[in-house]
Amino acid sequence: MKYIIVLGDGMADQPIEALGGKTPLMAANTPHFDELARKGRSGILVTVPDDMPAGSEIANLGVLGYDVHEVFEGRGVLEAASMGVEIKEGDLGLRCNLICIEEEKIKNHSAGHISNAEAAELIRFLDEKLGSETIRFYPGVSYRHLLVIKGGKKFLKCTPPHDVPGTPFQEVMIQPINEEGVETAQLLNDLILKSLELLKDHPVNLKRKEAGKDRANSIWPWSPGYKPQMPTLKDLFGIEKSAVISAVDLIQGIGVYAGMEVLKVEGATGLYDTNYEGKAQAAIDALKGGADFVYVHVEASDEAGHEGNVDLKVKTIEYLDSRILKPVMEAVAELDEPLAIALLPDHPTPCALRTHTHEPIPFVIYRPGDEPDQVVKYDEESAKKGGYGTLAGDEFIKALLQK
């Protein structure tokens, strides 16, 4: 048996008045999602413990069966693994967003989804101006970057910028949670304020302003941590050969620590315009090429949720259905082994809230030969009637693998 997980980041939502009280999953035209539901067994999955932040870093680790309380250190150090940046003993790694601040408030977490080239120029400029033997900035993808502080302490309260659009930025700056974190918090807040001064008149931002685009006029460090100690999927579940396909460093970094081959797809953007067909083909090729387990992650629905764009979120869900799940299901006949398919989001990203929530998410697992349940549609409400009931921890991955 081979296995594939197709994960639409942030797909789950709440009922929306503009959709007649339906969620985007309910409103979207998803014949292949529904076919999978008819053939498989559905359920509800708790991906984020109540005492941990409802982030993709926690949720995706949870989907893969990791004990997040044991292995999670921070988002930045996971992304560092994808970027090829070594986090050494004593290093503190943080995700470092480029964000847009207007009228002293956080306008958005993504600087208007700044391009890779523009962002890289700004991050390298900041590293030149603010970097030192103890402070280093590393460019990533779009607004997602890395900050490493040698000797930094992780005892900090950091607010993810996507949680607080419209909030005065000074109200949510970094706070120490004990005496050990005081110096690092002061350093990071000083870097935020200095970045505001340095970036406001940078040529990249002047051009963006002239073009009517949001400026990337501040950094925002968050999710601090040290190098994690994670077992591989082979260690945990005996999976010999696995691969991960994603546009974002976070998921690729999880893949590195999980012992998965990271497959890069040209044109994968992390947005609605990502290369869906390329991701699907990369997954099919990996399965044909000997991979036992493939994890396909698509960010687009999450970004639409953060923007509060209902129509776009519906469209991204329909794209996932027709441009990824359909070709994967059609390719089953080409494989030399049966293929088990799982479909789910990692967490909800409700358009009304524009941030992640802790609510359990709907999932469906199709395993050839297994008796289907009575569920015939894939959405938040239908999955509650599924044969798996409510799962948590490593119960989902064990149900897929039948471990």
PDB file of C-alpha atoms in Angstrom, residues 48-55 58 68-69 72 358:
ATOM      1  CA  VAL A  48      -3.950  21.661  17.750  1.00  0.00           C
ATOM      2  CA  PRO A  49      -4.005  21.092  21.529  1.00  0.00           C
ATOM      3  CA  ASP A  50      -5.866  23.781  23.475  1.00  0.00           C
ATOM      4  CA  ASP A  51      -2.681  24.899  25.222  1.00  0.00           C
ATOM      5  CA  MET A  52      -0.732  25.523  22.006  1.00  0.00           C
ATOM      6  CA  PRO A  53      -1.026  28.210  19.307  1.00  0.00           C
ATOM      7  CA  ALA A  54      -3.307  27.394  16.361  1.00  0.00           C
ATOM      8  CA  GLY A  55      -0.555  27.668  13.797  1.00  0.00           C
ATOM      9  CA  ILE A  58       1.641  22.825  15.244  1.00  0.00           C
ATOM     10  CA  VAL A  68       3.853  18.515  19.465  1.00  0.00           C
ATOM     11  CA  HIS A  69       4.524  19.088  23.151  1.00  0.00           C
ATOM     12  CA  PHE A  72       7.943  21.683  18.742  1.00  0.00           C
ATOM     13  CA  HIS A 358      -8.445  25.704  17.332  1.00  0.00           C
TER      14      HIS A 358
END
